[in-house]
XYZ file of C-alpha atoms in Angstrom:
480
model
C 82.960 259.683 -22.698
C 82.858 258.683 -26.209
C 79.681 257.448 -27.105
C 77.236 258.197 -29.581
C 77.389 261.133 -31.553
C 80.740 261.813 -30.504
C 81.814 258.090 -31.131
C 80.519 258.689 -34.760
C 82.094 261.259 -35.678
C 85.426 259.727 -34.465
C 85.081 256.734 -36.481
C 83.181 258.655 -39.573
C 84.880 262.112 -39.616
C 88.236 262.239 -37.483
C 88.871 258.775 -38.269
C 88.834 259.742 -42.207
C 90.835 263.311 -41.881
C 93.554 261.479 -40.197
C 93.598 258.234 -42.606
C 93.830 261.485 -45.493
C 97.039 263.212 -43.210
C 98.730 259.812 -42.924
C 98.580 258.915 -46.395
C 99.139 263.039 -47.500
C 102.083 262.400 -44.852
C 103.827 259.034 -46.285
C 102.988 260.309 -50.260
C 105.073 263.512 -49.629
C 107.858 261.280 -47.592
C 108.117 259.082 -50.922
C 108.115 262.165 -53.312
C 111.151 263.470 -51.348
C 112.694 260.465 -51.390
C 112.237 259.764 -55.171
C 113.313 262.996 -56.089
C 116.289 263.368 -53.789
C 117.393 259.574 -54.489
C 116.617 260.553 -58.510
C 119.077 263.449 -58.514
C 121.891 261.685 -57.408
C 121.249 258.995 -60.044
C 121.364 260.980 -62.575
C 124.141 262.796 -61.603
C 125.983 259.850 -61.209
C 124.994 258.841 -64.830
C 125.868 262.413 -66.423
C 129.385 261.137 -64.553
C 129.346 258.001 -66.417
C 128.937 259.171 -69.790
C 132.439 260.647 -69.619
C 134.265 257.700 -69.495
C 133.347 257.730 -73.758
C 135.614 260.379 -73.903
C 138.732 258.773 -71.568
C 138.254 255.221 -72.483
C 137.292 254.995 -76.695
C 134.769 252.374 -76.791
C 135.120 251.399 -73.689
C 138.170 248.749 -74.910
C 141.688 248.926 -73.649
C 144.190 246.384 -74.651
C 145.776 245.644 -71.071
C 145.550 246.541 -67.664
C 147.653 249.111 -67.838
C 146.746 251.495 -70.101
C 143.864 251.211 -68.579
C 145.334 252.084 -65.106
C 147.592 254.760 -66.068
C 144.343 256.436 -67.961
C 141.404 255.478 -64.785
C 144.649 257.114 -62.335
C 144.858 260.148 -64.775
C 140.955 260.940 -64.900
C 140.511 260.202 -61.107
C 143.273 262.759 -60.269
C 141.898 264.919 -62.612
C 137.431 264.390 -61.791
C 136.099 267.927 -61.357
C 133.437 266.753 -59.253
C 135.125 265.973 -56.261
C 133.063 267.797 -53.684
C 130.063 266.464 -55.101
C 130.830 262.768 -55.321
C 133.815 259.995 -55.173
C 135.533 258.233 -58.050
C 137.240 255.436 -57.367
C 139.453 253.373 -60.011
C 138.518 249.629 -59.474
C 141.681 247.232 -60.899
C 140.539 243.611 -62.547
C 140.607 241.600 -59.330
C 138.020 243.889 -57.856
C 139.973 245.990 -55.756
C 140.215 249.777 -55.550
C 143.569 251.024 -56.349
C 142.834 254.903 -55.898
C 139.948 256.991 -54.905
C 139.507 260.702 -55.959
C 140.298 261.802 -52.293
C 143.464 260.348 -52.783
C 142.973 257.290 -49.813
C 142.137 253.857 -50.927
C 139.310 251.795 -49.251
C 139.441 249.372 -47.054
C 140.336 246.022 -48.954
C 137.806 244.186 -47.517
C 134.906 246.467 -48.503
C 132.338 244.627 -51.137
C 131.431 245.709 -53.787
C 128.466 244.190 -55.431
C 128.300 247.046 -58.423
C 131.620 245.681 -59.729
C 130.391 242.355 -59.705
C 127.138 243.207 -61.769
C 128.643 245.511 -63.855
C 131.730 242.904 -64.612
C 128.545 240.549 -66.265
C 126.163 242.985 -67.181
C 125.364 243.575 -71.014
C 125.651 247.432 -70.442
C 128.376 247.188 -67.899
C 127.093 249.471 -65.667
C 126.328 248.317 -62.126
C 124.480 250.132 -59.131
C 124.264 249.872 -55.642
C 122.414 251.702 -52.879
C 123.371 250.596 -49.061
C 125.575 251.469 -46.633
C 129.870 250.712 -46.598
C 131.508 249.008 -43.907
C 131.867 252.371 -41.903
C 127.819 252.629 -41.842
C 127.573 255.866 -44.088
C 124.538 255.028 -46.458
C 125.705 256.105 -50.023
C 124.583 255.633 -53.698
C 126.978 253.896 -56.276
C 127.231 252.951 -59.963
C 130.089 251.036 -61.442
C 130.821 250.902 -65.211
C 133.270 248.172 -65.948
C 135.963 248.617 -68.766
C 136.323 245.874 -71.271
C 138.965 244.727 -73.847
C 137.946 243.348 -76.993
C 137.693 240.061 -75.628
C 134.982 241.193 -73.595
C 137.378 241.077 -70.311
C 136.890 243.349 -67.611
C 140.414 244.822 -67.459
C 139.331 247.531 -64.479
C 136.392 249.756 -63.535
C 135.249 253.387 -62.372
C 132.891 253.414 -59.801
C 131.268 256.985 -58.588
C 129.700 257.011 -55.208
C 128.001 260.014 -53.624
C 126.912 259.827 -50.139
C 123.392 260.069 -49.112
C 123.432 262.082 -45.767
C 122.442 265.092 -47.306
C 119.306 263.376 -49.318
C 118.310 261.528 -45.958
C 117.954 264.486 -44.088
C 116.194 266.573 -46.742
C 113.388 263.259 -46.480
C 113.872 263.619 -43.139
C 113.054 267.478 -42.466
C 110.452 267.345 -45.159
C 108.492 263.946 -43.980
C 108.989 265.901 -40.398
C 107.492 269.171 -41.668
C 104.472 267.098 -43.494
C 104.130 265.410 -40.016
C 104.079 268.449 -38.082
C 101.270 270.461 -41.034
C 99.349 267.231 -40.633
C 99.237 267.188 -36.353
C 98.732 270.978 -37.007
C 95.631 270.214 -39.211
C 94.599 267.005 -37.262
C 94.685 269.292 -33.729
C 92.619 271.764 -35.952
C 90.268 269.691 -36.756
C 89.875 267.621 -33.439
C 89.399 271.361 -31.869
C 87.249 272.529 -34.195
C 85.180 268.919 -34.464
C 84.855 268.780 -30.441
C 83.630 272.528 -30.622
C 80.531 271.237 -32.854
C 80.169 268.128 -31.503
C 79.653 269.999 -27.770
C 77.546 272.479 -29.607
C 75.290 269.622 -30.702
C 75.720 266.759 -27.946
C 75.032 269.654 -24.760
C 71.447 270.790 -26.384
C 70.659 267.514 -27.306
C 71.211 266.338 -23.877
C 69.375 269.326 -22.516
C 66.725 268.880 -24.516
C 66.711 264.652 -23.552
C 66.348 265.675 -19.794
C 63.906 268.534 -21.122
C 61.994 265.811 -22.256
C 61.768 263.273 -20.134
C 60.672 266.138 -16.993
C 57.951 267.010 -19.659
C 56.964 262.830 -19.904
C 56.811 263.068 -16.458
C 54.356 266.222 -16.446
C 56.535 269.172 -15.212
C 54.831 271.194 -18.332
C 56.704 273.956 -16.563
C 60.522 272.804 -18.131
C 61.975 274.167 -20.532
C 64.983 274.585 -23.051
C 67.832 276.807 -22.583
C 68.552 278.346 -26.314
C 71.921 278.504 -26.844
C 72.502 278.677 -30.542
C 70.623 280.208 -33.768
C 70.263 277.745 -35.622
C 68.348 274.297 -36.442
C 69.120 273.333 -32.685
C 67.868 276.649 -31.571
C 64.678 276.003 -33.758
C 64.367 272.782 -32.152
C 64.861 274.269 -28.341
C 61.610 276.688 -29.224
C 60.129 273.585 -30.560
C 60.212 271.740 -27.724
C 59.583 274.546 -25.329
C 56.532 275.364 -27.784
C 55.320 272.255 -27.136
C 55.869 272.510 -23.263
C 53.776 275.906 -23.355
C 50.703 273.967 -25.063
C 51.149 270.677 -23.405
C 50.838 273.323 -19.991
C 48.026 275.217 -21.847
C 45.956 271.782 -22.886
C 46.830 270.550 -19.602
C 45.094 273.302 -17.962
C 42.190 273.433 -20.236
C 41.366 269.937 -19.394
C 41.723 270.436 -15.962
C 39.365 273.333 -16.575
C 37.374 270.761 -18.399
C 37.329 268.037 -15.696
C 35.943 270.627 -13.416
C 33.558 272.189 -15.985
C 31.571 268.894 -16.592
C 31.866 267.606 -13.237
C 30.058 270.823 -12.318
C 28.368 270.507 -15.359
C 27.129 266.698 -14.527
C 26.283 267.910 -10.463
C 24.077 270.734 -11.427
C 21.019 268.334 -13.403
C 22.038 265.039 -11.043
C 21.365 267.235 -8.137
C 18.301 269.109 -8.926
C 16.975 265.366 -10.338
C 18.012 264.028 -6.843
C 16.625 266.706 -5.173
C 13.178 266.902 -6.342
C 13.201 262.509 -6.700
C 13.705 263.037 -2.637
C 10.729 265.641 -2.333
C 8.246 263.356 -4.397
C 9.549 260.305 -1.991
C 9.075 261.822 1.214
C 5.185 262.891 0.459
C 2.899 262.817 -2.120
C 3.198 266.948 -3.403
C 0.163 269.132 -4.468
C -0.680 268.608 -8.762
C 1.626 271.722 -9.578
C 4.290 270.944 -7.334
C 4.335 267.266 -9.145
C 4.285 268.640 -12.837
C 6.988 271.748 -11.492
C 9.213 268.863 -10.303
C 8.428 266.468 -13.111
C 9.138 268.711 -15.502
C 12.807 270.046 -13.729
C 13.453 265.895 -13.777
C 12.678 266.015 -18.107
C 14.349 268.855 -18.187
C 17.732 268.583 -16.765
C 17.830 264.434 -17.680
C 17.510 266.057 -21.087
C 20.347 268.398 -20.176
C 22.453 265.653 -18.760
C 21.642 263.228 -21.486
C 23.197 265.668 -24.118
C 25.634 266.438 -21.916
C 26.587 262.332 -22.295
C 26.084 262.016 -25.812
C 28.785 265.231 -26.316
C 31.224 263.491 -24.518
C 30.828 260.011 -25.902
C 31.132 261.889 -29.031
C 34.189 263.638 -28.237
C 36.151 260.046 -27.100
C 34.553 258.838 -30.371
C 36.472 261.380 -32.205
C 39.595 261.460 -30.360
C 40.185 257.464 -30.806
C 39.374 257.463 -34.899
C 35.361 255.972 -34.277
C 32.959 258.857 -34.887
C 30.320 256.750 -37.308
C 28.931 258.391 -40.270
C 25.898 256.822 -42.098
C 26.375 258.346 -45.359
C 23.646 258.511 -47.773
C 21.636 261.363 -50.060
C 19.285 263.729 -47.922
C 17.281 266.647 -47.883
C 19.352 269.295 -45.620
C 16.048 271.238 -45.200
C 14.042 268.087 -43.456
C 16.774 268.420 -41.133
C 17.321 272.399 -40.404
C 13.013 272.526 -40.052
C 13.262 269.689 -37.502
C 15.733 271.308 -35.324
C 14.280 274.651 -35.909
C 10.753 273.268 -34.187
C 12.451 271.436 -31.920
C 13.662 274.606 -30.187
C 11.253 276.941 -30.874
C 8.654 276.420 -27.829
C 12.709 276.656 -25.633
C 12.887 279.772 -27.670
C 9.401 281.169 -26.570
C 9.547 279.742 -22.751
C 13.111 282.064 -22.432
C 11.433 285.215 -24.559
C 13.247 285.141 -27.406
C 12.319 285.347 -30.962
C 13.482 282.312 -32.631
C 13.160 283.088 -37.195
C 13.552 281.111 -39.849
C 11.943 281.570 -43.426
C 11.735 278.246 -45.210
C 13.090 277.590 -48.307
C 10.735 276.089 -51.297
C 13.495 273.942 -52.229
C 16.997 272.845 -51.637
C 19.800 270.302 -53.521
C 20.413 267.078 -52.648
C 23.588 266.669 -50.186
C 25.463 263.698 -49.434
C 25.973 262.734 -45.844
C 24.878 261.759 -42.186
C 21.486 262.984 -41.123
C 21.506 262.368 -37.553
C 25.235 263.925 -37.635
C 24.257 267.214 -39.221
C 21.210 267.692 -36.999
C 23.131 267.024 -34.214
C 25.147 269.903 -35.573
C 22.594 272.579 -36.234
C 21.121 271.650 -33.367
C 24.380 272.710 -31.108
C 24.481 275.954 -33.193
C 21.266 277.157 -32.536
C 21.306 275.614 -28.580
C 24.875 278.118 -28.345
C 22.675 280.928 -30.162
C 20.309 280.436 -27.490
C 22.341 280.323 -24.494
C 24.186 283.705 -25.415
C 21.328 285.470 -26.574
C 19.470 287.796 -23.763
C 15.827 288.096 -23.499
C 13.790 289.797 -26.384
C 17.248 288.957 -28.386
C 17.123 287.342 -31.872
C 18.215 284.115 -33.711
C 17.229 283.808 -37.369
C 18.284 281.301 -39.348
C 18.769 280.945 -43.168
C 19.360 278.364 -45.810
C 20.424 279.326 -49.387
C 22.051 277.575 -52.137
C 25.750 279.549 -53.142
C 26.121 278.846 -57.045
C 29.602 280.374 -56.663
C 31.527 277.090 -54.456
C 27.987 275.144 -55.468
C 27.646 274.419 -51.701
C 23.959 274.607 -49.635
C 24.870 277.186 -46.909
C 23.281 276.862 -43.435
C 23.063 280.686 -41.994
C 22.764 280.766 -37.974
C 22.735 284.817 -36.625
C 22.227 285.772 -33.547
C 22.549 289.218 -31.486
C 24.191 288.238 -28.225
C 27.082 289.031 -26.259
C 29.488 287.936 -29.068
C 32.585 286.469 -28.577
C 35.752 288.467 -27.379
C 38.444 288.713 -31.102
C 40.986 286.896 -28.761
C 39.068 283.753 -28.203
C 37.551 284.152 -31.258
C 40.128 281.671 -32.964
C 40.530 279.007 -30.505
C 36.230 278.333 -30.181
C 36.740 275.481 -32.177
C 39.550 273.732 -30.475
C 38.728 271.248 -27.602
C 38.500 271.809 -24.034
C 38.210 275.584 -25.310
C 35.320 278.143 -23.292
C 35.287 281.099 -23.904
C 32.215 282.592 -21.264
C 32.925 280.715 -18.675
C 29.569 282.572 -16.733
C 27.427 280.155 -19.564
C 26.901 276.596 -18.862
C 28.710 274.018 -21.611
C 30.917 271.076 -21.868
C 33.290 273.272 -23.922
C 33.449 270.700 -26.443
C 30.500 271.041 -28.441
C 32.092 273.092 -31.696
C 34.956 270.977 -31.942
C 32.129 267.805 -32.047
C 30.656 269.892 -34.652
C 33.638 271.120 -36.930
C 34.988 267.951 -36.949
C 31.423 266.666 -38.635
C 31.222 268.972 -40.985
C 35.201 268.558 -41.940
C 33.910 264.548 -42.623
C 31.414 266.249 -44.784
C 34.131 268.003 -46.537
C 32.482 270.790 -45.358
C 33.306 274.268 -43.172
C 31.854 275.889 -40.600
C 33.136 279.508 -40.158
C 32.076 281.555 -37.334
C 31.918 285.359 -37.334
C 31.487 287.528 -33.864
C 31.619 290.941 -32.791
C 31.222 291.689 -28.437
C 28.301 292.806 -27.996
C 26.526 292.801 -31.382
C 26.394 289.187 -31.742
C 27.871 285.732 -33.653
C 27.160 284.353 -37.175
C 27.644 280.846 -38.069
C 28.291 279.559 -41.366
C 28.065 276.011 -42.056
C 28.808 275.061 -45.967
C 27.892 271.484 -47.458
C 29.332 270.295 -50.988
C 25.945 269.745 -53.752
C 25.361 265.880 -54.201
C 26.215 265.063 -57.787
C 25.926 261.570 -59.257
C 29.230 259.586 -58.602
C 30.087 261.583 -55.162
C 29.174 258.831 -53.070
C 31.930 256.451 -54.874
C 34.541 255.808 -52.343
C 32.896 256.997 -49.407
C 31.507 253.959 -47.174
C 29.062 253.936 -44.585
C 30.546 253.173 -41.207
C 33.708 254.703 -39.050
C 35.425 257.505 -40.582
C-alpha cells in the first residue's frame, strides 16, 4: 500500500510535520511547566524575605524566643490559602503548621537539612510527602550568633494545581497537534491520490501503447502539470496511431509501388522467352524493361536513402561546386521525359553562379526529385520552368522550380515534407522523396520552402548558403 511516492512522502513530508508537532508538543509541555513551577518559587521566596522583618538578622539567642516568635508569625501568615508555613524546632521536627495540625513525625525533610549547612540558609525541595501529594518547599533556617540553627520556617505550596495546568495545556498542544497532523495526513493523501491515480493511469496508458493499442488513452482528471502530461501522452497516442497508419499506408504504397515495374519487367521478360517478337515489339518491350528498372531502381535508392537517414548514415561528400553544372545536368536529363509526356520543360541558363559548398551527387539527387514531382503533377501541354538566381539579401544561390499543376490541397500543404506523408494518392510515389530531400538541404544548412495553390500549381524554393573561404572548416567529408 505504501510504496513509492506515497512511501516518500511519509518518510520526507509526514514524517517531518509530525517530528515538528512532537517537538512543538514537548517545548510547550516544558514552558508550562517552567512557568507554573517558576511562580510558585518565587512566591515562596517573596514569603521568605519576611522572616527579615520577624527574626532581625536572622539571630536569636535561644530556642525560645525563637519559638514563641516562628509560633506568633505562623498563627499570624496571611497567606494561608495559598501555601503552608510550618515552624521547624532545632532537632528537625515541626512543632506547628499554619493549618494548625502538625506533620507526621516521621516525615523527612531534606530542605531543613540543606538549609541547616547552607551558606544562605535557605533550602528547597520539590517531591512528594509521605501522603503522595507532590508539593514545592523552601526552608530558611534561623541561626544564633554562633552560627547554630536554633529552628526553621519552611513554606510549602502544593503542586496539584500547577500539574494539572501542564497537564490540560500539554493535552490541548497534543490534541492542536493530532488536529494538524490529521490535517495534514488528509490533505497529503488527497495530493498524493491526485498524483499516484494519473500516474498509474498513465503507466498502464503506456505500457497498452508499448504494446501497440495506439487507440488508449488518458483520462484527464486535473488542470494542471498532470493534466498537461495526460494530453501529452494521449498526443503522442494520436501520432503514434497517425504514423502508424501512414506507414502502413506506406508498406502498401511501395509494395504496390515495387509490383507495378517488377511485373511489367516480368511480363514482357516472359513474352521475349516464349518467342522471338517482331523488331518493334522487341524495342516496345525493351524499352518498358529500361524504363520501369529505371523506375524501380530509384524507387531503391529512395528507400535506402530514407533508412540511411533514419539510423544517423546519410553520407555527404562535401567539397566546393558549381550549383549550375548540376541544375543543367538534371535539367537535360529530363527534358526528352518532358517532351515524350507533352510538356514544356524551361529553363534559361545563368552566365554565372557562386561557388557553394556541399555534396554534388546529393543536391542533384535533389533537384532531380523536384522537377520528377513537377512532372508527375503537371498535365499535358502544362509547364515547368526552372530558375537559378543569386539573392544578395540572405547571400544564398536560390534554385526556383514552378510548375502549373494540380497543386497541393492548404491542408496537406504542411505535412509534404514529413515521412510516409502523400498527399495525391491517384500519383505514383514512395511518399518519401521530400523528406529525402529536405533533410539534404537542412545538411546543407539550407531550406527548401514549397508554395502551392489547387489547381494553379506548386513552387519550390531551394536556398544554398555562398561558399566563402573558411566555410569548409569543421565540416568533414563522410556521415553526417
Amino acid at each position: 500500500m505504501f510504496k513509492g511516492i506515497t512511501r516518500r512522502w511519509l518518510i520526507n513530508t509526514f514524517g517531518v510535520v509530525l517530528a515538528i508537532i512532537v517537538l512543538l508538543v514537548v517545548a510547550l509541555s516544558f514552558a508550562v511547566h517552567s512557568y507554573c513551577y517558576g511562580t510558585l518559587e518565587r512566591a515562596l521566596i517573596e514569603r521568605d524575605t519576611e522572616l527579615s522583618a520577624i527574626f532581625p538578622d536572622y539571630t536569636s539567642e535561644s530556642t525560645e524566643s525563637f519559638e514563641t516568635a516562628a509560633l506568633a508569625y505562623a498563627s499570624d501568615f496571611a497567606y494561608k490559602d495559598k501555601m503552608e508555613v510550618d515552624i521547624i524546632n532545632a532537632a528537625g521536627r515541626v512543632i506547628i503548621t499554619s493549618t494548625g495540625y502538625s506533620s507526621g513525625e516521621d516525615e523527612e525533610i531534606p530542605d531543613f537539612s540543606e538549609a541547616v549547612v547552607s551558606e544562605t540558609s535557605v533550602g528547597k525541595y520539590t517531591g512528594k510527602l509521605k501522603s503522595g501529594e507532590s508539593v514545592m518547599a523552601l526552608t530558611h533556617a534561623v541561626k544564633n550568633y554562633n552560627g547554630t540553627a536554633v529552628g526553621a520556617v519552611r513554606y510549602i505550596v502544593s503542586l496539584r494545581e500547577a500539574n494539572f495546568r501542564v497537564f490540560i495545556y500539554t493535552l490541548i498542544g497534543a490534541v492542536v497537534g493530532l488536529i494538524i497532523i490529521s490535517a495534514v495526513a488528509v490533505s497529503g493523501f488527497y495530493f498524493i491520490r491526485s498524483i499516484v491515480k494519473p500516474v498509474s493511469m498513465m503507466s498502464d496508458t503506456s505500457k497498452q501503447i508499448a504494446q501497440g493499442d495506439f487507440n488508449a488513452r488518458v483520462e484527464k482528471m486535473y488542470d494542471d502539470e498532470i493534466g498537461d502530461l495526460c494530453d501529452s501522452i494521449n498526443d503522442m497516442a494520436h501520432e503514434l496511431d497517425s504514423n502508424e497508419k501512414l506507414k502502413n499506408d506506406f508498406i502498401s504504397r511501395v509494395s504496390h509501388e515495387l509490383r507495378t515495374p517488377l511485373t511489367a519487367i516480368k511480363g514482357w521478360a516472359e513474352t521475349m522467352q516464349y518467342g522471338v517478337p517482331d523488331r518493334i515489339t522487341l524495342e516496345k518491350g525493351m524499352s518498358v524493361i529500361v524504363k520501369e528498372s529505371g523506375r524501380l531502381t530509384s524507387l531503391v535508392e529512395e528507400l535506402l536513402d530514407f533508412s540511411k537517414l533514419q539510423s544517423g548514415r546519410l553520407t555527404m561528400q562535401m567539397e566546393k561546386m558549381d550549383i549550375l553544372a548540376e541544375v543543367d545536368e538534371a535539367v537535360y536529363m529530363l527534358r526528352e521525359r518532358a517532351l515524350s509526356e507533352s510538356k514544356h520543360l524551361l529553363y534559361d541558363e545563368p552566365e554565372r553562379m557562386p561557388v557553394i559548398f556541399g555534396d554534388k551527387n546529393r543536391l542533384k539527387q535533389v533537384i532531380l526529385n523536384i522537377l520528377d514531382n513537377a512532372l508527375k503533377y503537371t498535365p499535358e501541354g502544362g509547364m515547368i520552368g526552372v530558375q537559378v538566381y543569386r539573392d544578395f539579401v540572405d547571400d544564398t544561390v536560390k534554385i526556383i522550380v514552378a510548375d502549373n499543376g494540380c497543386g497541393i490541397n492548404p491542408e496537406d500543404l504542411p505535412k509534404v515534407k514529413d515521412k510516409f506523408y502523400k498527399a495525391n494518392q491517384k500519383i505514383n510515389g514512395s511518399g518519401i522523396g521530400l523528406a529525402v530531400a529536405d533533410e539534404i538541404i537542412s545538411l546543407h544548412k539550407g531550406t527548401l520552402d514549397i508554395e502551392s495553390s489547387l489547381e494553379v500549381g506548386t513552387t519550390v524554393t531551394i536556398s544554398l548558403p555562398i561558399y566563402h573561404e573558411g566555410d569548409e572548416d569543421g565540416i568533414e567529408e563522410g556521415i553526417i
